[in-house]
mmCIF file of C-alpha atoms and ligand atoms in Angstrom:
data_model
loop_
_atom_site.group_PDB
_atom_site.id
_atom_site.type_symbol
_atom_site.label_atom_id
_atom_site.label_comp_id
_atom_site.label_asym_id
_atom_site.label_seq_id
_atom_site.Cartn_x
_atom_site.Cartn_y
_atom_site.Cartn_z
ATOM 1 C CA UNK A 22 102.126 13.338 36.355
ATOM 2 C CA UNK A 23 101.208 11.803 33.012
ATOM 3 C CA UNK A 24 101.881 14.940 30.971
ATOM 4 C CA UNK A 25 105.449 15.929 30.308
ATOM 5 C CA UNK A 26 105.263 17.716 26.986
ATOM 6 C CA UNK A 27 107.201 20.871 26.433
ATOM 7 C CA UNK A 28 104.665 22.392 24.038
ATOM 8 C CA UNK A 29 101.075 21.851 22.946
ATOM 9 C CA UNK A 30 101.406 21.937 19.174
ATOM 10 C CA UNK A 31 98.753 19.440 18.132
ATOM 11 C CA UNK A 32 96.620 16.489 19.102
ATOM 12 C CA UNK A 33 98.807 14.225 16.976
ATOM 13 C CA UNK A 34 101.529 13.999 19.654
ATOM 14 C CA UNK A 35 99.159 13.237 22.563
ATOM 15 C CA UNK A 36 98.408 9.796 23.961
ATOM 16 C CA UNK A 37 94.869 8.905 25.078
ATOM 17 C CA UNK A 38 95.890 8.962 28.767
ATOM 18 C CA UNK A 39 97.393 12.430 28.319
ATOM 19 C CA UNK A 40 94.164 13.613 26.737
ATOM 20 C CA UNK A 41 92.250 12.242 29.728
ATOM 21 C CA UNK A 42 94.635 13.947 32.180
ATOM 22 C CA UNK A 43 94.057 17.247 30.394
ATOM 23 C CA UNK A 44 90.283 16.806 30.373
ATOM 24 C CA UNK A 45 90.141 15.780 34.046
ATOM 25 C CA UNK A 46 92.035 18.899 35.083
ATOM 26 C CA UNK A 47 89.850 20.997 32.734
ATOM 27 C CA UNK A 48 86.767 19.659 34.508
ATOM 28 C CA UNK A 49 88.112 20.928 37.829
ATOM 29 C CA UNK A 50 88.760 24.341 36.322
ATOM 30 C CA UNK A 51 85.283 24.381 34.747
ATOM 31 C CA UNK A 52 83.732 23.868 38.174
ATOM 32 C CA UNK A 53 85.991 26.440 39.792
ATOM 33 C CA UNK A 54 85.138 28.998 37.071
ATOM 34 C CA UNK A 55 81.471 28.620 37.944
ATOM 35 C CA UNK A 56 82.046 29.502 41.598
ATOM 36 C CA UNK A 57 83.357 33.045 41.105
ATOM 37 C CA UNK A 58 86.430 32.219 43.176
ATOM 38 C CA UNK A 59 88.143 31.230 40.008
ATOM 39 C CA UNK A 60 91.473 33.007 40.405
ATOM 40 C CA UNK A 61 94.464 30.922 41.416
ATOM 41 C CA UNK A 62 98.172 31.574 41.624
ATOM 42 C CA UNK A 63 99.251 28.656 39.437
ATOM 43 C CA UNK A 64 100.965 30.966 36.933
ATOM 44 C CA UNK A 65 101.953 33.703 39.380
ATOM 45 C CA UNK A 66 105.229 35.332 38.339
ATOM 46 C CA UNK A 67 104.941 33.907 34.829
ATOM 47 C CA UNK A 68 104.541 35.867 31.610
ATOM 48 C CA UNK A 69 102.190 34.760 28.844
ATOM 49 C CA UNK A 70 102.416 36.376 25.427
ATOM 50 C CA UNK A 71 99.541 35.883 22.972
ATOM 51 C CA UNK A 72 100.840 36.349 19.449
ATOM 52 C CA UNK A 73 98.055 36.234 16.876
ATOM 53 C CA UNK A 74 99.035 36.585 13.213
ATOM 54 C CA UNK A 75 95.429 35.926 12.216
ATOM 55 C CA UNK A 76 92.327 37.580 13.591
ATOM 56 C CA UNK A 77 90.436 35.921 16.419
ATOM 57 C CA UNK A 78 87.744 36.844 18.873
ATOM 58 C CA UNK A 79 86.906 33.920 21.110
ATOM 59 C CA UNK A 80 90.220 32.055 21.085
ATOM 60 C CA UNK A 81 92.243 35.152 21.967
ATOM 61 C CA UNK A 82 89.787 36.259 24.659
ATOM 62 C CA UNK A 83 89.695 32.735 26.040
ATOM 63 C CA UNK A 84 93.488 32.416 26.314
ATOM 64 C CA UNK A 85 93.742 35.884 27.840
ATOM 65 C CA UNK A 86 91.114 35.141 30.462
ATOM 66 C CA UNK A 87 92.611 31.706 31.191
ATOM 67 C CA UNK A 88 96.036 33.242 31.817
ATOM 68 C CA UNK A 89 94.634 36.010 34.017
ATOM 69 C CA UNK A 90 92.572 33.561 36.071
ATOM 70 C CA UNK A 91 95.752 31.607 36.741
ATOM 71 C CA UNK A 92 97.611 34.733 37.851
ATOM 72 C CA UNK A 93 99.957 35.164 34.853
ATOM 73 C CA UNK A 94 101.052 38.506 33.442
ATOM 74 C CA UNK A 95 99.377 38.478 30.018
ATOM 75 C CA UNK A 96 100.354 40.496 26.969
ATOM 76 C CA UNK A 97 98.501 40.451 23.642
ATOM 77 C CA UNK A 98 100.356 41.170 20.422
ATOM 78 C CA UNK A 99 98.254 41.626 17.286
ATOM 79 C CA UNK A 100 100.613 40.839 14.433
ATOM 80 C CA UNK A 101 99.966 42.193 10.952
ATOM 81 C CA UNK A 102 99.530 39.439 8.405
ATOM 82 C CA UNK A 103 101.449 41.555 5.878
ATOM 83 C CA UNK A 104 104.619 41.612 7.980
ATOM 84 C CA UNK A 105 105.188 37.891 7.795
ATOM 85 C CA UNK A 106 105.406 37.119 4.123
ATOM 86 C CA UNK A 107 108.990 35.909 4.639
ATOM 87 C CA UNK A 108 110.073 32.980 6.763
ATOM 88 C CA UNK A 109 112.854 35.071 8.323
ATOM 89 C CA UNK A 110 110.345 37.493 9.735
ATOM 90 C CA UNK A 111 108.720 34.799 11.814
ATOM 91 C CA UNK A 112 112.027 33.484 13.134
ATOM 92 C CA UNK A 113 113.251 37.000 13.870
ATOM 93 C CA UNK A 114 110.062 37.765 15.726
ATOM 94 C CA UNK A 115 110.469 34.551 17.696
ATOM 95 C CA UNK A 116 114.043 35.361 18.648
ATOM 96 C CA UNK A 117 113.122 38.883 19.681
ATOM 97 C CA UNK A 118 110.322 37.604 21.861
ATOM 98 C CA UNK A 119 112.506 34.884 23.285
ATOM 99 C CA UNK A 120 114.969 37.520 24.440
ATOM 100 C CA UNK A 121 112.158 39.007 26.544
ATOM 101 C CA UNK A 122 111.981 35.684 28.398
ATOM 102 C CA UNK A 123 108.307 34.808 28.337
ATOM 103 C CA UNK A 124 107.162 31.556 29.962
ATOM 104 C CA UNK A 125 104.205 30.778 27.722
ATOM 105 C CA UNK A 126 103.747 31.767 24.104
ATOM 106 C CA UNK A 127 100.307 31.317 22.523
ATOM 107 C CA UNK A 128 100.530 31.521 18.746
ATOM 108 C CA UNK A 129 97.989 31.612 15.907
ATOM 109 C CA UNK A 130 99.342 31.713 12.366
ATOM 110 C CA UNK A 131 97.813 31.365 8.870
ATOM 111 C CA UNK A 132 100.504 28.909 7.688
ATOM 112 C CA UNK A 133 100.404 25.214 8.596
ATOM 113 C CA UNK A 134 103.567 24.261 10.468
ATOM 114 C CA UNK A 135 104.560 27.838 11.402
ATOM 115 C CA UNK A 136 103.883 27.375 15.125
ATOM 116 C CA UNK A 137 105.951 24.189 15.175
ATOM 117 C CA UNK A 138 108.841 26.021 13.511
ATOM 118 C CA UNK A 139 108.614 28.848 16.008
ATOM 119 C CA UNK A 140 108.589 26.450 18.947
ATOM 120 C CA UNK A 141 111.996 25.150 17.891
ATOM 121 C CA UNK A 142 113.548 28.586 18.324
ATOM 122 C CA UNK A 143 112.372 29.542 21.795
ATOM 123 C CA UNK A 144 112.989 28.403 25.373
ATOM 124 C CA UNK A 145 109.438 28.782 26.651
ATOM 125 C CA UNK A 146 106.328 26.611 26.290
ATOM 126 C CA UNK A 147 104.418 27.183 23.040
ATOM 127 C CA UNK A 148 100.691 26.589 22.599
ATOM 128 C CA UNK A 149 99.242 26.343 19.109
ATOM 129 C CA UNK A 150 96.088 28.472 18.860
ATOM 130 C CA UNK A 151 95.542 27.373 15.242
ATOM 131 C CA UNK A 152 98.020 27.059 12.346
ATOM 132 C CA UNK A 153 96.587 27.242 8.827
ATOM 133 C CA UNK A 154 94.604 24.128 7.999
ATOM 134 C CA UNK A 155 96.779 21.988 10.221
ATOM 135 C CA UNK A 156 95.801 21.833 13.918
ATOM 136 C CA UNK A 157 93.855 23.656 16.609
ATOM 137 C CA UNK A 158 94.466 21.422 19.645
ATOM 138 C CA UNK A 159 92.719 23.456 22.346
ATOM 139 C CA UNK A 160 89.567 23.604 20.203
ATOM 140 C CA UNK A 161 89.494 19.807 19.864
ATOM 141 C CA UNK A 162 90.096 19.467 23.616
ATOM 142 C CA UNK A 163 87.272 21.851 24.511
ATOM 143 C CA UNK A 164 84.999 20.031 22.073
ATOM 144 C CA UNK A 165 85.950 16.723 23.712
ATOM 145 C CA UNK A 166 85.274 18.113 27.188
ATOM 146 C CA UNK A 167 81.876 19.444 26.071
ATOM 147 C CA UNK A 168 80.975 16.054 24.575
ATOM 148 C CA UNK A 169 82.186 14.154 27.646
ATOM 149 C CA UNK A 170 80.115 16.340 29.974
ATOM 150 C CA UNK A 171 76.989 16.130 27.799
ATOM 151 C CA UNK A 172 77.196 12.404 27.034
ATOM 152 C CA UNK A 173 78.882 11.132 30.186
ATOM 153 C CA UNK A 174 81.657 9.465 28.177
ATOM 154 C CA UNK A 175 84.125 10.043 25.363
ATOM 155 C CA UNK A 176 84.299 6.647 23.712
ATOM 156 C CA UNK A 177 82.080 4.532 21.445
ATOM 157 C CA UNK A 178 80.117 7.588 20.307
ATOM 158 C CA UNK A 179 79.091 8.272 16.737
ATOM 159 C CA UNK A 180 80.088 11.797 15.724
ATOM 160 C CA UNK A 181 79.375 13.557 12.424
ATOM 161 C CA UNK A 182 81.682 16.423 11.466
ATOM 162 C CA UNK A 183 79.929 18.374 8.714
ATOM 163 C CA UNK A 184 80.782 20.939 6.079
ATOM 164 C CA UNK A 185 84.075 22.503 5.075
ATOM 165 C CA UNK A 186 86.432 19.752 6.231
ATOM 166 C CA UNK A 187 89.129 20.549 3.657
ATOM 167 C CA UNK A 188 89.997 23.973 5.065
ATOM 168 C CA UNK A 189 89.419 23.177 8.716
ATOM 169 C CA UNK A 190 92.104 22.730 11.367
ATOM 170 C CA UNK A 191 89.266 22.177 13.831
ATOM 171 C CA UNK A 192 88.171 19.116 11.830
ATOM 172 C CA UNK A 193 91.715 17.710 11.623
ATOM 173 C CA UNK A 194 92.357 18.022 15.351
ATOM 174 C CA UNK A 195 88.927 16.610 16.180
ATOM 175 C CA UNK A 196 89.295 13.645 13.810
ATOM 176 C CA UNK A 197 92.559 12.748 15.540
ATOM 177 C CA UNK A 198 91.322 13.221 19.082
ATOM 178 C CA UNK A 199 88.005 11.420 18.632
ATOM 179 C CA UNK A 200 89.742 8.578 16.798
ATOM 180 C CA UNK A 201 92.350 8.158 19.566
ATOM 181 C CA UNK A 202 89.524 7.924 22.114
ATOM 182 C CA UNK A 203 87.840 5.190 20.062
ATOM 183 C CA UNK A 204 84.799 6.914 18.658
ATOM 184 C CA UNK A 205 83.261 6.455 15.220
ATOM 185 C CA UNK A 206 83.806 9.584 13.157
ATOM 186 C CA UNK A 207 81.796 10.428 10.042
ATOM 187 C CA UNK A 208 82.649 13.262 7.698
ATOM 188 C CA UNK A 209 79.711 14.813 5.879
ATOM 189 C CA UNK A 210 79.996 17.317 3.022
ATOM 190 C CA UNK A 211 80.406 17.843 -0.700
ATOM 191 C CA UNK A 212 83.390 16.162 -2.336
ATOM 192 C CA UNK A 213 84.874 19.571 -3.154
ATOM 193 C CA UNK A 214 85.213 20.276 0.573
ATOM 194 C CA UNK A 215 86.811 16.949 1.527
ATOM 195 C CA UNK A 216 90.605 16.897 1.886
ATOM 196 C CA UNK A 217 92.601 14.636 -0.395
ATOM 197 C CA UNK A 218 93.744 11.368 1.175
ATOM 198 C CA UNK A 219 90.632 11.279 3.341
ATOM 199 C CA UNK A 220 90.620 7.450 3.133
ATOM 200 C CA UNK A 221 93.654 7.349 5.450
ATOM 201 C CA UNK A 222 91.853 9.194 8.254
ATOM 202 C CA UNK A 223 89.963 6.110 9.503
ATOM 203 C CA UNK A 224 86.584 7.791 9.020
ATOM 204 C CA UNK A 225 83.398 7.187 7.033
ATOM 205 C CA UNK A 226 82.572 9.765 4.367
ATOM 206 C CA UNK A 227 79.059 10.836 3.345
ATOM 207 C CA UNK A 228 77.940 13.205 0.608
ATOM 208 C CA UNK A 229 74.310 12.914 1.600
ATOM 209 C CA UNK A 230 73.743 14.753 4.865
ATOM 210 C CA UNK A 231 70.636 12.891 5.976
ATOM 211 C CA UNK A 232 72.401 9.573 5.522
ATOM 212 C CA UNK A 233 75.486 10.896 7.315
ATOM 213 C CA UNK A 234 73.486 12.102 10.316
ATOM 214 C CA UNK A 235 71.499 8.907 10.764
ATOM 215 C CA UNK A 236 71.620 7.847 14.443
ATOM 216 C CA UNK A 237 74.674 9.918 15.398
ATOM 217 C CA UNK A 238 75.188 11.133 18.990
ATOM 218 C CA UNK A 239 76.920 14.378 18.072
ATOM 219 C CA UNK A 240 76.562 16.762 15.103
ATOM 220 C CA UNK A 241 79.538 19.076 14.772
ATOM 221 C CA UNK A 242 79.059 21.834 12.205
ATOM 222 C CA UNK A 243 81.924 23.770 10.626
ATOM 223 C CA UNK A 244 82.084 27.268 9.208
ATOM 224 C CA UNK A 245 82.540 27.706 5.467
ATOM 225 C CA UNK A 246 86.093 29.095 5.546
ATOM 226 C CA UNK A 247 85.793 31.529 2.687
ATOM 227 C CA UNK A 248 89.117 33.180 3.510
ATOM 228 C CA UNK A 249 90.923 29.916 2.736
ATOM 229 C CA UNK A 250 89.079 29.261 -0.535
ATOM 230 C CA UNK A 251 90.682 30.314 -3.776
ATOM 231 C CA UNK A 252 88.016 29.104 -6.167
ATOM 232 C CA UNK A 253 84.404 28.029 -6.481
ATOM 233 C CA UNK A 254 84.017 25.211 -3.969
ATOM 234 C CA UNK A 255 80.237 25.515 -3.709
ATOM 235 C CA UNK A 256 77.605 26.505 -6.317
ATOM 236 C CA UNK A 257 76.044 29.172 -4.050
ATOM 237 C CA UNK A 258 75.457 29.724 -0.336
ATOM 238 C CA UNK A 259 71.739 29.168 -0.857
ATOM 239 C CA UNK A 260 72.306 25.824 -2.538
ATOM 240 C CA UNK A 261 74.842 24.896 0.168
ATOM 241 C CA UNK A 262 72.354 25.643 2.936
ATOM 242 C CA UNK A 263 69.746 23.582 1.161
ATOM 243 C CA UNK A 264 72.022 20.513 1.002
ATOM 244 C CA UNK A 265 74.316 20.897 4.017
ATOM 245 C CA UNK A 266 72.844 23.549 6.311
ATOM 246 C CA UNK A 267 71.792 22.010 9.629
ATOM 247 C CA UNK A 268 68.116 22.610 10.429
ATOM 248 C CA UNK A 269 65.538 20.784 12.563
ATOM 249 C CA UNK A 270 64.481 18.546 9.679
ATOM 250 C CA UNK A 271 67.986 17.217 8.968
ATOM 251 C CA UNK A 272 68.772 16.941 12.678
ATOM 252 C CA UNK A 273 65.709 14.673 12.893
ATOM 253 C CA UNK A 274 67.854 11.895 11.343
ATOM 254 C CA UNK A 275 70.277 11.943 14.292
ATOM 255 C CA UNK A 276 69.504 10.345 17.667
ATOM 256 C CA UNK A 277 66.796 12.107 19.663
ATOM 257 C CA UNK A 278 69.360 13.156 22.255
ATOM 258 C CA UNK A 279 72.028 14.213 19.740
ATOM 259 C CA UNK A 280 73.813 17.455 20.584
ATOM 260 C CA UNK A 281 74.672 20.233 18.118
ATOM 261 C CA UNK A 282 78.114 21.858 18.160
ATOM 262 C CA UNK A 283 79.881 24.667 16.273
ATOM 263 C CA UNK A 284 83.349 26.119 17.023
ATOM 264 C CA UNK A 285 82.259 29.628 15.972
ATOM 265 C CA UNK A 286 82.164 32.062 14.415
ATOM 266 C CA UNK A 287 78.889 30.910 12.843
ATOM 267 C CA UNK A 288 77.452 31.855 9.482
ATOM 268 C CA UNK A 289 73.762 31.676 10.396
ATOM 269 C CA UNK A 290 71.680 30.580 7.451
ATOM 270 C CA UNK A 291 74.744 29.202 5.612
ATOM 271 C CA UNK A 292 75.880 26.149 7.582
ATOM 272 C CA UNK A 293 73.346 26.286 10.415
ATOM 273 C CA UNK A 294 69.834 27.527 11.095
ATOM 274 C CA UNK A 295 69.970 30.380 13.617
ATOM 275 C CA UNK A 296 67.035 29.150 15.708
ATOM 276 C CA UNK A 297 68.563 25.699 16.068
ATOM 277 C CA UNK A 298 71.927 27.193 17.066
ATOM 278 C CA UNK A 299 70.149 29.059 19.880
ATOM 279 C CA UNK A 300 68.043 26.088 21.031
ATOM 280 C CA UNK A 301 69.466 25.286 24.460
ATOM 281 C CA UNK A 302 67.837 21.847 24.408
ATOM 282 C CA UNK A 303 69.981 20.747 21.465
ATOM 283 C CA UNK A 304 72.826 23.205 21.018
ATOM 284 C CA UNK A 305 75.905 23.186 23.304
ATOM 285 C CA UNK A 306 77.613 26.035 21.462
ATOM 286 C CA UNK A 307 77.716 28.344 24.519
ATOM 287 C CA UNK A 308 78.983 25.470 26.669
ATOM 288 C CA UNK A 309 81.837 25.023 24.166
ATOM 289 C CA UNK A 310 82.892 28.625 24.747
ATOM 290 C CA UNK A 311 82.724 28.126 28.513
ATOM 291 C CA UNK A 312 84.781 24.919 28.345
ATOM 292 C CA UNK A 313 87.350 26.736 26.191
ATOM 293 C CA UNK A 314 88.547 28.815 29.144
ATOM 294 C CA UNK A 315 88.777 25.737 31.399
ATOM 295 C CA UNK A 316 90.715 23.690 28.838
ATOM 296 C CA UNK A 317 93.197 26.512 28.236
ATOM 297 C CA UNK A 318 93.719 26.908 31.984
ATOM 298 C CA UNK A 319 94.431 23.180 32.259
ATOM 299 C CA UNK A 320 96.802 23.166 29.279
ATOM 300 C CA UNK A 321 98.786 26.136 30.569
ATOM 301 C CA UNK A 322 98.857 24.710 34.091
ATOM 302 C CA UNK A 323 100.328 21.390 32.872
ATOM 303 C CA UNK A 324 102.842 23.061 30.543
ATOM 304 C CA UNK A 325 103.941 25.413 33.321
ATOM 305 C CA UNK A 326 104.512 22.415 35.605
ATOM 306 C CA UNK A 327 106.749 20.703 33.063
ATOM 307 C CA UNK A 328 108.536 23.997 32.398
ATOM 308 C CA UNK A 329 109.334 24.291 36.115
ATOM 309 C CA UNK A 330 110.610 20.712 36.236
ATOM 310 C CA UNK A 331 112.842 21.356 33.224
ATOM 311 C CA UNK A 332 114.195 24.590 34.636
ATOM 312 C CA UNK A 333 114.918 22.977 38.001
ATOM 313 C CA UNK A 334 116.845 20.202 36.226
ATOM 314 C CA UNK A 335 118.828 22.816 34.280
ATOM 315 C CA UNK A 336 119.684 24.650 37.515
ATOM 316 C CA UNK A 337 120.951 21.402 39.058
ATOM 317 C CA UNK A 338 123.155 20.664 36.059
ATOM 318 C CA UNK A 339 124.566 24.218 36.086
ATOM 319 C CA UNK A 340 125.465 23.850 39.785
ATOM 320 C CA UNK A 341 127.048 20.432 39.289
HETATM 321 C C1 NCD B 421 87.986 28.211 14.379
HETATM 322 C C2 NCD B 421 89.353 28.541 13.840
HETATM 323 O O1 NCD B 421 89.842 29.663 13.963
HETATM 324 O O2 NCD B 421 89.951 27.635 13.300
HETATM 325 N N1 NCD B 421 87.484 29.173 15.252
HETATM 326 C C3 NCD B 421 87.830 29.130 16.553
HETATM 327 O O3 NCD B 421 88.975 29.022 16.917
HETATM 328 N N2 NCD B 421 86.826 29.167 17.438
HETATM 329 C C4 NCD B 421 87.039 27.864 13.331
HETATM 330 C C5 NCD B 421 86.719 28.891 12.295
HETATM 331 O O4 NCD B 421 87.375 29.911 12.163
HETATM 332 O O5 NCD B 421 85.760 28.630 11.562
#
């Protein structure tokens, strides 16, 4: 098996062959999910705790469904953002949970690095469901699977990631994954929404959207993350839509068969035209949601396998 990680904390730690292993298994789950006989016993007897310190609709539902389809016992814990102002609170919570002996812990947290920290304190496998502006590995994997299925490959493609890059963990994880798989990544948006040190990312940067979209295979739109903004990053939403909102006219600069993606939740009329988002000939947004469940099943399956191997090795050393 070419996947022996203990946790899934980010794309940064994954090799290209590990990404392919994950996507291949996800493909199998995607097919199985379509045949209504989607339940398996891969996680039977295991406990999955979803701990979300930040609100979520699709990611939480997706992880919950993925766990249930694999036969795990799933528990959701909605954590109050106000109860984690102090670092100790997070560690204490982790230790308390650890004492309940879960097998898989799915964590979303508003602070970059918090999930990593938590993973160092527990015995189970930890999956990062988004930490601050840092990483959102399962989102990048489901985006990659959607692209691979639509385009028939995941290399030598030209992909434009557009909008609020600075505040986006989705963008960071995607830039890393698509780069590792040898694609050309373009970032499109106003300078105020580009992260500092962008030159080191190995990407091309465009302020003009039409220029940035020229001949690309994939247009990935991002939500304006107002909750992470502490100042005036854009003149107005109307002006932003005018310059960076994706509509049919701007999409006309991309390849004729270019696909449109968005991780959700969407601000219709701010970063994307609602009609275009719903156009099933161009938009793969619903497919992304579908692939999300498959990717999370694959990730938990692989982590559970390495957890079993580790536990078996521990049992042997205790007996010896
Ligand atoms: C993204 C997130 O939470 O980072 N959403 C998601 O997981 N589908 C993107 C966003 O919130 O804009």
